[in-house]
Amino acid sequence: SIVLFLTYSCSNSSREFRSITPEVLKDKIAGGWAGKMIGVTYGAPTEFRAQNRTYEDSITWKPADIKGSMWQDDIYVQLTFLMSMDKYGIDAPAKKFQEMFAKAGYPLWHANMQARKNYYDSIFAPSSGTPEYNIHADDIDFQIEADYIGFMCPGMPQTASAIADKIGRIMNYGDGVYGGIFVAALYSEAYFDSDIPKIIDKALLSIPSGSDYYKIIKDVIRLHKQYPADWQAAWKELEEKWGDVDICGAGSTFNIDAKLNGAYITMGLLYGESDPMKTLEITTRCGQDSDCNPSNALAVLGVIKGFSGLPINMQEGVKALGDSLFIFTSYSFNSAVASTFKYSLNLIAKDGGTV
C-alpha cells in the first residue's frame, strides 16, 4: 500500500499530494531517531568545552558510546511528550504535557527546569514559557526536544508547526519556540528532499521572517555561499555578529541561546554535504551546546537517508540498544519508531491523506 498525504504551500495555499511507501516512511522515522541517539553521544564529551571558539581537540566516538543516549534530555523529554499523547491523545491541552514532564523523575535544566517549577506554582502553558515567568525563554530546550513532532509529520510542515507552537510554549517563547518549529520543519521537509539548502529554505517558511532566529539562519546561508569551502571563516563572521553572551551565562562565555545553536545545526548541515561523519564533526566543532546540535543535524540526515542509509557501524550500534528503555520513560528506540509511525499515519489521515 501507498501512503498519500496532503500538504499546503505557505505561499499560495495550493494543495499537493505526495506519496511514500509505509516501509520507506518507517525507515526514515527510524533514521531520525537513530540520528538523535548517535549525534548526542558523538558530541557529549565536548559539550560547552568550546565557548566563543571552535573545538580543536580530537574527537573519538565508537558505536558502543550510543548507550549514553539512554539518559540524555534531548531524548527522554520528548519521549515523555509521546507518553502524554498515548495517555491523553494528540490533541490534549498543553497543561497535560506539562504535567507529565513536570512529574517525571529525571533532571531538567534551564527553560525546562523553570517550566517544571512553574507547574508546581500553578503557572501553566503558555504563560509558563514567557519571559515574565521564565528567564530562559529563548534557550535551546524546545529546539532539542521537538524532533518527534517533525518525525510524525512527513511532508506536513504546517501540521508540525501547529503542534510545536502548542508544546513549545510550555517552556519557551519567541526564538525559543521558533527553534523547535524550525527543526521540526527540517524533518518534515527532509522526507521528500535530499537537497540540504532547499530543505533549509523551505523550513524557514515556518517561522517569522522578522525574527532573529530567521535572520541568523539566513546569515549562515549567506556565509556558506561566501565561504563554500571554509566553515571556520563562516563561523568567525557569525560569531562576530551573533556571539553575544546569553543571559543564562551572564558573566561568562556560556551560550545556550536557541538561535545561535540553531545556526550551528544549519552550518553543520550545509558544510557537512550530506556526509554523516563530516556533518557530526563540523556541527560539534562549532562549539557551545555541542552534543545537542550534532544530534539535530544527524537526525535530519537520518530522515533523508533512512536508517538503512546510515553507516553500518551506526546502524549496528543502535540495533544493539533497540529494546533498551530510556530513563524514566516506557520507550525504547524500537517502540519509539513504532509509535511515531502510528501517529504519522493518524496525522496523514487527519490532514486529508489516505493510507
CSV table of C-alpha atoms in Angstrom, one decimal:
chain,number,residue,atom,x,y,z
A,1,SER,CA,0.0,0.0,0.0
A,2,ILE,CA,1.0,3.6,-0.5
A,3,VAL,CA,0.7,6.4,2.0
A,4,LEU,CA,-0.7,9.6,0.4
A,5,PHE,CA,-1.0,12.8,2.2
A,6,LEU,CA,-2.0,16.4,1.7
A,7,THR,CA,0.4,19.4,2.0
A,8,TYR,CA,-0.3,23.1,1.8
A,9,SER,CA,2.0,25.7,0.3
A,10,CYS,CA,2.6,28.7,2.5
A,11,SER,CA,2.8,31.0,-0.5
A,12,ASN,CA,-0.4,30.2,-2.4
A,13,SER,CA,-2.4,27.7,-0.2
A,14,SER,CA,-2.3,25.2,-3.1
A,15,ARG,CA,-2.9,21.6,-2.3
A,16,GLU,CA,-0.5,18.9,-3.3
A,17,PHE,CA,-0.5,15.1,-2.8
A,18,ARG,CA,2.8,13.2,-2.3
A,19,SER,CA,3.3,9.5,-1.9
A,20,ILE,CA,5.6,7.3,0.1
A,21,THR,CA,5.5,3.6,0.9
A,22,PRO,CA,4.9,2.6,4.5
A,23,GLU,CA,8.3,0.8,4.5
A,24,VAL,CA,10.2,3.9,3.5
A,25,LEU,CA,8.3,6.1,5.9
A,26,LYS,CA,9.2,3.8,8.8
A,27,ASP,CA,12.8,3.6,7.7
A,28,LYS,CA,13.1,7.3,7.7
A,29,ILE,CA,11.5,7.7,11.1
A,30,ALA,CA,14.0,5.2,12.4
A,31,GLY,CA,16.8,7.1,10.8
A,32,GLY,CA,15.7,10.3,12.5
A,33,TRP,CA,15.5,8.7,16.0
A,34,ALA,CA,18.9,7.0,15.4
A,35,GLY,CA,20.4,10.2,14.3
A,36,LYS,CA,19.4,11.8,17.6
A,37,MET,CA,20.9,9.0,19.6
A,38,ILE,CA,24.2,8.9,17.6
A,39,GLY,CA,24.7,12.7,17.4
A,40,VAL,CA,24.1,13.4,21.1
A,41,THR,CA,26.7,10.8,22.1
A,42,TYR,CA,29.2,11.9,19.4
A,43,GLY,CA,29.3,15.4,20.8
A,44,ALA,CA,28.7,14.6,24.5
A,45,PRO,CA,32.4,14.8,25.6
A,46,THR,CA,32.7,18.2,24.1
A,47,GLU,CA,29.6,19.9,25.5
A,48,PHE,CA,30.3,23.5,26.4
A,49,ARG,CA,34.1,22.8,26.2
A,50,ALA,CA,34.3,25.4,23.4
A,51,GLN,CA,32.7,28.8,24.1
A,52,ASN,CA,33.3,31.7,21.8
A,53,ARG,CA,35.7,29.5,19.9
A,54,THR,CA,35.7,26.3,17.8
A,55,TYR,CA,36.5,23.0,19.4
A,56,GLU,CA,40.0,22.0,18.3
A,57,ASP,CA,40.8,18.9,20.3
A,58,SER,CA,40.5,15.3,19.0
A,59,ILE,CA,37.1,13.7,18.9
A,60,THR,CA,36.7,10.0,19.4
A,61,TRP,CA,33.5,8.1,19.1
A,62,LYS,CA,32.6,4.4,18.8
A,63,PRO,CA,29.2,2.7,18.3
A,64,ALA,CA,29.2,1.4,21.9
A,65,ASP,CA,29.0,5.1,23.0
A,66,ILE,CA,25.4,5.3,21.8
A,67,LYS,CA,24.4,3.7,25.1
A,68,GLY,CA,24.8,7.1,26.6
A,69,SER,CA,21.8,8.3,24.8
A,70,MET,CA,19.6,6.4,27.2
A,71,TRP,CA,20.0,9.2,29.8
A,72,GLN,CA,20.1,12.3,27.6
A,73,ASP,CA,17.5,15.0,28.0
A,74,ASP,CA,17.5,15.5,24.2
A,75,ILE,CA,15.5,12.3,24.0
A,76,TYR,CA,13.8,11.5,27.3
A,77,VAL,CA,11.9,14.8,27.5
A,78,GLN,CA,10.2,14.3,24.1
A,79,LEU,CA,9.6,10.7,24.8
A,80,THR,CA,7.6,11.9,27.9
A,81,PHE,CA,5.6,14.0,25.4
A,82,LEU,CA,5.0,10.9,23.4
A,83,MET,CA,3.8,9.2,26.6
A,84,SER,CA,1.4,12.2,27.1
A,85,MET,CA,0.0,11.6,23.7
A,86,ASP,CA,-0.5,8.0,24.4
A,87,LYS,CA,-2.4,8.8,27.6
A,88,TYR,CA,-4.3,11.9,26.7
A,89,GLY,CA,-4.4,12.0,22.9
A,90,ILE,CA,-2.5,14.1,20.4
A,91,ASP,CA,-4.9,17.0,20.8
A,92,ALA,CA,-4.6,17.1,24.6
A,93,PRO,CA,-4.1,20.6,26.1
A,94,ALA,CA,-0.5,21.7,26.8
A,95,LYS,CA,-1.2,21.5,30.5
A,96,LYS,CA,-1.3,17.7,30.3
A,97,PHE,CA,2.0,17.6,28.5
A,98,GLN,CA,3.5,20.0,31.1
A,99,GLU,CA,2.1,17.9,33.9
A,100,MET,CA,3.7,14.7,32.8
A,101,PHE,CA,7.2,16.1,32.3
A,102,ALA,CA,6.9,18.1,35.5
A,103,LYS,CA,6.3,14.9,37.4
A,104,ALA,CA,8.9,12.8,35.6
A,105,GLY,CA,11.8,11.7,37.8
A,106,TYR,CA,14.6,12.8,35.5
A,107,PRO,CA,16.7,16.0,35.9
A,108,LEU,CA,15.9,19.1,33.9
A,109,TRP,CA,17.8,22.4,33.2
A,110,HIS,CA,17.2,25.9,32.1
A,111,ALA,CA,13.8,26.6,30.5
A,112,ASN,CA,12.6,23.0,31.2
A,113,MET,CA,13.5,23.3,34.8
A,114,GLN,CA,11.7,26.6,35.2
A,115,ALA,CA,8.7,25.2,33.4
A,116,ARG,CA,8.6,22.3,35.9
A,117,LYS,CA,8.8,24.8,38.8
A,118,ASN,CA,6.1,26.9,37.1
A,119,TYR,CA,3.8,23.9,37.0
A,120,TYR,CA,4.0,23.4,40.8
A,121,ASP,CA,3.5,27.2,41.2
A,122,SER,CA,0.3,26.8,39.1
A,123,ILE,CA,1.7,28.7,36.1
A,124,PHE,CA,0.7,26.7,33.1
A,125,ALA,CA,1.4,27.0,29.3
A,126,PRO,CA,1.5,29.3,27.5
A,127,SER,CA,2.4,31.6,30.4
A,128,SER,CA,5.0,29.1,31.8
A,129,GLY,CA,7.3,29.8,28.8
A,130,THR,CA,7.0,33.6,28.7
A,131,PRO,CA,9.9,35.9,29.8
A,132,GLU,CA,7.7,37.1,32.6
A,133,TYR,CA,7.8,33.6,34.2
A,134,ASN,CA,10.8,32.0,32.6
A,135,ILE,CA,14.1,33.8,32.3
A,136,HIS,CA,15.3,31.1,30.0
A,137,ALA,CA,12.6,31.7,27.4
A,138,ASP,CA,15.0,31.9,24.4
A,139,ASP,CA,17.1,28.9,25.4
A,140,ILE,CA,17.6,25.8,23.4
A,141,ASP,CA,15.3,23.5,25.4
A,142,PHE,CA,12.4,23.1,23.0
A,143,GLN,CA,14.8,23.0,20.0
A,144,ILE,CA,16.3,19.8,21.2
A,145,GLU,CA,13.1,18.0,22.0
A,146,ALA,CA,10.8,18.9,19.1
A,147,ASP,CA,12.1,16.2,16.9
A,148,TYR,CA,9.3,13.7,17.4
A,149,ILE,CA,6.9,16.3,16.0
A,150,GLY,CA,8.7,16.6,12.7
A,151,PHE,CA,9.3,12.9,12.6
A,152,MET,CA,5.5,12.3,12.7
A,153,CYS,CA,4.6,15.0,10.1
A,154,PRO,CA,6.2,13.8,6.8
A,155,GLY,CA,5.8,16.5,4.2
A,156,MET,CA,3.4,18.4,6.5
A,157,PRO,CA,5.3,21.4,7.9
A,158,GLN,CA,2.1,23.3,8.8
A,159,THR,CA,0.9,20.4,10.9
A,160,ALA,CA,4.3,20.2,12.6
A,161,SER,CA,4.2,23.9,13.3
A,162,ALA,CA,0.8,23.8,14.9
A,163,ILE,CA,1.8,21.0,17.3
A,164,ALA,CA,5.2,22.7,18.0
A,165,ASP,CA,3.5,26.0,18.8
A,166,LYS,CA,1.5,24.3,21.5
A,167,ILE,CA,4.2,22.2,23.1
A,168,GLY,CA,7.0,24.8,22.7
A,169,ARG,CA,5.2,27.3,24.8
A,170,ILE,CA,5.4,25.1,27.9
A,171,MET,CA,9.0,26.1,28.4
A,172,ASN,CA,9.9,28.6,25.7
A,173,TYR,CA,8.9,31.8,23.9
A,174,GLY,CA,9.9,33.8,20.8
A,175,ASP,CA,13.1,32.4,19.3
A,176,GLY,CA,13.0,29.6,21.8
A,177,VAL,CA,9.7,28.4,20.2
A,178,TYR,CA,10.9,29.2,16.7
A,179,GLY,CA,13.9,26.9,17.1
A,180,GLY,CA,11.6,23.9,17.8
A,181,ILE,CA,9.4,24.9,14.9
A,182,PHE,CA,12.4,25.2,12.6
A,183,VAL,CA,13.9,21.8,13.4
A,184,ALA,CA,10.5,20.1,13.2
A,185,ALA,CA,10.0,21.7,9.7
A,186,LEU,CA,13.5,20.5,8.7
A,187,TYR,CA,12.5,16.9,9.4
A,188,SER,CA,9.1,17.4,7.7
A,189,GLU,CA,10.7,18.6,4.5
A,190,ALA,CA,13.5,16.0,4.7
A,191,TYR,CA,11.1,13.2,3.9
A,192,PHE,CA,10.8,14.3,0.3
A,193,ASP,CA,14.0,16.1,-0.5
A,194,SER,CA,17.7,15.4,-0.2
A,195,ASP,CA,18.9,18.9,-1.2
A,196,ILE,CA,20.1,20.4,2.1
A,197,PRO,CA,19.9,24.1,1.1
A,198,LYS,CA,16.4,23.5,-0.3
A,199,ILE,CA,15.3,21.8,2.9
A,200,ILE,CA,16.6,24.7,5.0
A,201,ASP,CA,15.0,27.3,2.7
A,202,LYS,CA,11.6,25.5,3.0
A,203,ALA,CA,11.9,25.1,6.8
A,204,LEU,CA,12.4,28.8,7.2
A,205,LEU,CA,9.0,29.4,5.7
A,206,SER,CA,7.6,28.1,9.1
A,207,ILE,CA,9.0,30.9,11.2
A,208,PRO,CA,8.6,34.7,11.0
A,209,SER,CA,11.0,36.5,8.7
A,210,GLY,CA,11.3,39.3,11.2
A,211,SER,CA,12.6,37.1,14.0
A,212,ASP,CA,16.3,37.0,15.0
A,213,TYR,CA,16.1,33.2,14.5
A,214,TYR,CA,15.2,33.6,10.8
A,215,LYS,CA,17.9,36.3,10.4
A,216,ILE,CA,20.7,34.2,11.8
A,217,ILE,CA,19.9,31.2,9.7
A,218,LYS,CA,19.8,33.5,6.6
A,219,ASP,CA,23.3,34.7,7.7
A,220,VAL,CA,24.6,31.1,7.8
A,221,ILE,CA,23.2,30.6,4.3
A,222,ARG,CA,24.9,33.8,3.0
A,223,LEU,CA,28.2,32.9,4.7
A,224,HIS,CA,28.1,29.4,3.2
A,225,LYS,CA,27.8,30.9,-0.2
A,226,GLN,CA,30.6,33.4,0.6
A,227,TYR,CA,32.9,30.7,2.0
A,228,PRO,CA,31.8,27.5,0.4
A,229,ALA,CA,34.9,25.5,1.4
A,230,ASP,CA,35.8,27.2,4.7
A,231,TRP,CA,33.4,26.7,7.5
A,232,GLN,CA,35.8,28.2,10.0
A,233,ALA,CA,35.8,31.6,8.2
A,234,ALA,CA,32.0,31.5,8.1
A,235,TRP,CA,31.9,30.6,11.8
A,236,LYS,CA,34.2,33.5,12.7
A,237,GLU,CA,31.9,36.1,11.0
A,238,LEU,CA,28.9,34.6,12.5
A,239,GLU,CA,30.5,34.7,16.0
A,240,GLU,CA,31.4,38.4,15.5
A,241,LYS,CA,27.8,39.3,14.7
A,242,TRP,CA,25.8,36.9,16.9
A,243,GLY,CA,28.1,35.6,19.6
A,244,ASP,CA,27.0,37.9,22.5
A,245,VAL,CA,26.8,36.2,25.9
A,246,ASP,CA,23.4,34.7,26.6
A,247,ILE,CA,21.6,35.9,29.8
A,248,CYS,CA,21.8,32.4,31.2
A,249,GLY,CA,25.6,32.6,31.1
A,250,ALA,CA,25.9,36.2,32.5
A,251,GLY,CA,29.5,36.9,33.3
A,252,SER,CA,30.8,34.0,31.2
A,253,THR,CA,31.0,32.9,27.5
A,254,PHE,CA,28.4,30.2,28.0
A,255,ASN,CA,25.7,30.5,25.4
A,256,ILE,CA,22.7,28.2,25.3
A,257,ASP,CA,20.6,30.5,23.1
A,258,ALA,CA,18.4,28.7,20.7
A,259,LYS,CA,19.2,30.8,17.6
A,260,LEU,CA,23.0,30.6,17.9
A,261,ASN,CA,22.9,26.9,18.4
A,262,GLY,CA,20.4,26.5,15.6
A,263,ALA,CA,22.8,28.4,13.4
A,264,TYR,CA,25.4,25.7,14.2
A,265,ILE,CA,23.0,23.0,13.2
A,266,THR,CA,22.5,24.7,9.9
A,267,MET,CA,26.2,25.3,9.4
A,268,GLY,CA,26.9,21.6,10.1
A,269,LEU,CA,24.3,20.5,7.6
A,270,LEU,CA,25.5,22.9,4.8
A,271,TYR,CA,29.2,22.2,5.2
A,272,GLY,CA,28.7,18.5,6.0
A,273,GLU,CA,27.5,17.9,2.5
A,274,SER,CA,25.2,15.0,3.5
A,275,ASP,CA,28.2,13.0,4.9
A,276,PRO,CA,27.2,11.8,8.4
A,277,MET,CA,30.7,11.9,9.9
A,278,LYS,CA,31.6,15.2,8.4
A,279,THR,CA,28.3,16.7,9.5
A,280,LEU,CA,28.8,15.4,13.0
A,281,GLU,CA,32.3,16.8,13.2
A,282,ILE,CA,31.6,20.3,11.9
A,283,THR,CA,28.5,20.7,14.0
A,284,THR,CA,30.3,19.6,17.1
A,285,ARG,CA,33.3,21.8,16.4
A,286,CYS,CA,31.2,24.9,16.2
A,287,GLY,CA,31.1,24.6,20.0
A,288,GLN,CA,28.7,25.7,22.8
A,289,ASP,CA,25.9,23.1,23.2
A,290,SER,CA,27.9,20.7,21.1
A,291,ASP,CA,26.0,17.5,21.9
A,292,CYS,CA,22.5,18.8,21.1
A,293,ASN,CA,23.5,20.4,17.8
A,294,PRO,CA,25.0,17.3,16.1
A,295,SER,CA,22.1,15.3,17.4
A,296,ASN,CA,19.7,17.5,15.5
A,297,ALA,CA,21.9,17.7,12.4
A,298,LEU,CA,22.4,13.9,12.1
A,299,ALA,CA,18.7,13.4,12.7
A,300,VAL,CA,18.0,15.4,9.6
A,301,LEU,CA,20.4,13.2,7.6
A,302,GLY,CA,18.7,10.2,9.2
A,303,VAL,CA,15.4,11.2,7.8
A,304,ILE,CA,16.9,12.0,4.4
A,305,LYS,CA,18.8,8.7,4.1
A,306,GLY,CA,16.6,6.5,6.3
A,307,PHE,CA,18.1,4.1,8.9
A,308,SER,CA,19.2,1.7,6.2
A,309,GLY,CA,21.2,4.5,4.6
A,310,LEU,CA,23.3,5.4,7.7
A,311,PRO,CA,26.8,3.9,8.0
A,312,ILE,CA,26.6,0.2,9.0
A,313,ASN,CA,28.5,0.7,12.3
A,314,MET,CA,26.0,3.3,13.3
A,315,GLN,CA,23.1,1.0,12.5
A,316,GLU,CA,24.6,-1.8,14.5
A,317,GLY,CA,25.3,0.4,17.5
A,318,VAL,CA,21.6,1.5,17.6
A,319,LYS,CA,20.3,-2.0,17.0
A,320,ALA,CA,22.2,-3.3,20.0
A,321,LEU,CA,20.1,-1.0,22.1
A,322,GLY,CA,16.9,-1.4,20.3
A,323,ASP,CA,14.8,-2.6,23.2
A,324,SER,CA,16.6,-0.7,26.0
A,325,LEU,CA,14.4,1.8,27.8
A,326,PHE,CA,15.3,5.5,28.0
A,327,ILE,CA,15.4,6.6,31.7
A,328,PHE,CA,12.0,7.3,33.3
A,329,THR,CA,10.1,6.5,30.1
A,330,SER,CA,8.3,3.5,28.8
A,331,TYR,CA,10.0,3.9,25.4
A,332,SER,CA,12.9,2.2,23.6
A,333,PHE,CA,14.3,3.0,20.2
A,334,ASN,CA,12.1,0.3,18.6
A,335,SER,CA,8.9,1.3,20.4
A,336,ALA,CA,9.5,5.0,19.7
A,337,VAL,CA,9.8,4.3,16.0
A,338,ALA,CA,6.7,2.1,16.0
A,339,SER,CA,4.7,4.8,18.0
A,340,THR,CA,5.9,7.7,15.8
A,341,PHE,CA,4.9,5.7,12.7
A,342,LYS,CA,1.4,5.1,14.1
A,343,TYR,CA,1.0,8.8,14.9
A,344,SER,CA,2.2,9.8,11.5
A,345,LEU,CA,-0.5,7.6,9.8
A,346,ASN,CA,-3.1,9.2,12.1
A,347,LEU,CA,-1.9,12.7,11.2
A,348,ILE,CA,-1.8,11.9,7.5
A,349,ALA,CA,-5.4,10.8,7.6
A,350,LYS,CA,-6.4,13.7,9.7
A,351,ASP,CA,-4.9,16.1,7.2
A,352,GLY,CA,-6.9,14.6,4.3
A,353,GLY,CA,-4.5,12.0,3.1
A,354,THR,CA,-5.1,8.3,2.8
A,355,VAL,CA,-3.3,5.1,3.6
